[in-house]
Amino acid sequence: MTWLVTGGAGYIGSHVARAFLDSGIDVVVYDDLSTGSLDFVPDGAIFIEGSILDEDALSHVFERNMISGVVSVAGYKYAGESVKRPFHTYTQNVSGLVSLLSAMHQAGVHNYVFSSSASVYGTPDVDVVTESCELAPESPYGQTKVIGEWLAQNMCAIDSDWKFTNLRYFNVVGSGYPEIYDRSPHNLFPIVFDRLLDGQVPQINGNDYPTPDGTCIRDYIHVADLAIAHVAAAQVLEQGVKLLPAYNLGSGRGSSVAEIMAEIAEVTGIAFDPIIAPRRPGDPARIVADGTAASRDIDWKMRHSLADMVRSAWESRRLHS
Ligand SMILES: NC(=O)c1ccc[n+]([C@@H]2O[C@H](COP(=O)([O-])OP(=O)(O)OC[C@H]3O[C@@H](n4cnc5c(N)ncnc54)[C@H](O)[C@@H]3O)[C@@H](O)[C@H]2O)c1
């Protein structure tokens, strides 16, 4: 059994590729290295450099390798930046998927797992987000994830063997392997680590939210736990069992930014009092996901604590500083 992981040279995709290999499933990584790194690709995987926009190249990949399913991780992931680069975001995340799905259809590959995102919900006005909450994306990025989910669903109408699911990730952090780290310049952990390594004090945007300590609450999940859920989903689909169209991958409980800062101070041994800066426009007070359905169907569970997430992320980041 061989699965194709697009974006398998990136932060999440390279964890997914390793989780497949660890489960005895062969992997082909297809990645244009736009934000990924060859160093992140696991030794046991076949690597092919190319863009998901290149349907001919993808068709060759399917012709030359006996691929039984695809995890579609490749994409442009910056919600904030997507507002300034809507065409780029749509090209990468929608046109790219059209060519990937079209190549899969031509090749008769029927199993598919898509990297979706919590951003499909926008700012949900509920304590805990379930899959049935309204989809109300607030950025071009979130919109492209909704369209990506629709595209996967649309395949059912043209392929009776089509089996898929869309995995809605919440805040992915940590590192399963010291050599892989989140290089995003826009996520909380890398931003805080960069400031600490620069000798600066990290900042919290807003401490007057209606939460117990006044700072925003988010649902942090460990990237290695996330990767295992992809393998479980792939195995279920391979058995011919249908999955729900979408699953939240969240913890059911959140952590506040102040709690994260305290954990970072503890793990790094760098004592600091975060600077309190004004709120950032559009930051909801709390987003926490219900992962019950994923726990039931695709072996989703939080195997790692918040301390594990911070420790592994810090160790890996320090190794690369
Ligand atoms: N990191 C998060 O917290 C998070 C949360 C929700 C969803 N996601 C989604 O997960 C996926 C992976 O995120 P990540 O954090 O690993 O990002 P990343 O930037 O590290 O990985 C993306 C990978 O895709 C590759 N890629 C990008 N465009 C491509 C193209 N056109 N053709 C081929 N390869 C291409 C990049 O080179 C990179 O290796 C993205 O689709 C993102 O939207 C991430």
Short mmCIF file of C-alpha atoms and ligand atoms in Angstrom, two decimals, residues 6-14 29-37 40 48-54 72-78 88 91-93 96 114-119 141 144-145 167-173 181-184 187 221 223 226, ligand 1:
data_model
loop_
_atom_site.label_atom_id
_atom_site.label_comp_id
_atom_site.label_asym_id
_atom_site.label_seq_id
_atom_site.Cartn_x
_atom_site.Cartn_y
_atom_site.Cartn_z
CA THR A 6 1.36 16.35 -1.15
CA GLY A 7 3.16 18.95 0.92
CA GLY A 8 5.12 16.16 2.62
CA ALA A 9 8.23 18.36 2.88
CA GLY A 10 6.40 20.82 5.14
CA TYR A 11 5.89 20.96 8.88
CA ILE A 12 2.69 18.89 9.07
CA GLY A 13 3.13 16.82 5.89
CA SER A 14 6.54 15.52 6.95
CA VAL A 29 6.06 12.84 -1.10
CA TYR A 30 5.13 15.39 -3.76
CA ASP A 31 6.14 18.96 -2.92
CA ASP A 32 7.29 22.09 -4.74
CA LEU A 33 9.50 23.10 -1.77
CA SER A 34 7.96 26.60 -1.77
CA THR A 35 7.81 26.60 2.03
CA GLY A 36 8.94 23.04 2.72
CA SER A 37 12.41 21.62 3.00
CA PHE A 40 12.10 17.33 6.38
CA ILE A 48 9.18 14.01 -6.22
CA GLU A 49 9.55 17.74 -6.66
CA GLY A 50 6.59 19.37 -8.36
CA SER A 51 3.60 21.63 -7.95
CA ILE A 52 0.03 20.47 -7.44
CA LEU A 53 -0.80 23.03 -10.12
CA ASP A 54 0.96 20.79 -12.63
CA SER A 72 -3.61 16.52 0.42
CA VAL A 73 -1.52 18.71 2.72
CA ALA A 74 0.12 21.08 0.19
CA GLY A 75 -1.19 24.59 0.35
CA TYR A 76 -0.67 28.21 1.29
CA LYS A 77 -1.47 28.46 4.99
CA TYR A 78 -1.30 32.08 6.05
CA HIS A 88 -2.16 33.60 -4.86
CA THR A 91 -4.46 29.61 -7.07
CA GLN A 92 -2.50 27.46 -4.63
CA ASN A 93 -5.39 26.18 -2.56
CA GLY A 96 -4.05 23.26 -7.10
CA PHE A 114 -7.75 16.71 2.96
CA SER A 115 -5.96 19.15 5.31
CA SER A 116 -8.72 21.55 6.21
CA SER A 117 -8.69 24.08 8.99
CA ALA A 118 -10.56 25.61 11.91
CA SER A 119 -10.63 28.77 9.81
CA TYR A 141 -7.54 31.35 3.22
CA THR A 144 -10.30 28.26 0.04
CA LYS A 145 -10.49 25.58 2.75
CA LEU A 167 -9.75 17.03 8.67
CA ARG A 168 -10.22 20.43 10.29
CA TYR A 169 -7.05 21.14 12.24
CA PHE A 170 -7.08 23.56 15.13
CA ASN A 171 -3.79 25.08 16.40
CA VAL A 172 -1.05 22.68 15.40
CA VAL A 173 2.13 22.98 17.47
CA TYR A 181 9.89 22.50 13.24
CA ASP A 182 7.22 25.03 12.38
CA ARG A 183 8.95 27.72 10.34
CA SER A 184 5.85 29.88 10.08
CA ASN A 187 2.17 31.45 14.49
CA ILE A 221 -2.83 20.07 19.41
CA VAL A 223 1.50 17.66 15.38
CA LEU A 226 -2.49 14.94 14.30
N1 LIG B 1 -0.03 24.76 10.72
C1 LIG B 1 -1.28 24.85 11.17
O1 LIG B 1 -1.52 25.21 12.34
C2 LIG B 1 -2.44 24.49 10.27
C3 LIG B 1 -3.74 24.62 10.76
C4 LIG B 1 -4.81 24.27 9.93
C5 LIG B 1 -4.57 23.80 8.65
N2 LIG B 1 -3.31 23.71 8.18
C6 LIG B 1 -3.09 23.23 6.81
O2 LIG B 1 -2.15 22.19 6.82
C7 LIG B 1 -1.39 22.22 5.62
C8 LIG B 1 0.09 22.17 5.95
O3 LIG B 1 0.45 23.21 6.80
P1 LIG B 1 1.94 23.35 7.35
O4 LIG B 1 1.85 24.07 8.64
O5 LIG B 1 2.63 22.05 7.29
O6 LIG B 1 2.55 24.33 6.25
P2 LIG B 1 3.93 24.26 5.47
O7 LIG B 1 4.02 25.54 4.73
O8 LIG B 1 5.03 23.87 6.38
O9 LIG B 1 3.69 23.05 4.47
C9 LIG B 1 3.08 23.17 3.22
C10 LIG B 1 3.87 22.31 2.25
O10 LIG B 1 3.20 22.32 0.98
C11 LIG B 1 4.17 22.62 -0.02
N3 LIG B 1 3.44 23.31 -1.08
C12 LIG B 1 2.84 24.52 -1.01
N4 LIG B 1 2.26 24.80 -2.19
C13 LIG B 1 2.49 23.73 -3.00
C14 LIG B 1 2.15 23.43 -4.35
N5 LIG B 1 1.47 24.28 -5.11
N6 LIG B 1 2.53 22.24 -4.86
C15 LIG B 1 3.24 21.35 -4.11
N7 LIG B 1 3.62 21.60 -2.84
C16 LIG B 1 3.24 22.78 -2.31
C17 LIG B 1 5.21 23.48 0.66
O11 LIG B 1 6.46 23.48 0.01
C18 LIG B 1 5.28 22.82 2.04
O12 LIG B 1 6.19 21.75 2.05
C19 LIG B 1 -1.81 23.46 4.85
O13 LIG B 1 -2.73 23.07 3.85
C20 LIG B 1 -2.49 24.29 5.91
O14 LIG B 1 -3.48 25.10 5.35
C21 LIG B 1 -2.22 24.05 8.96
#
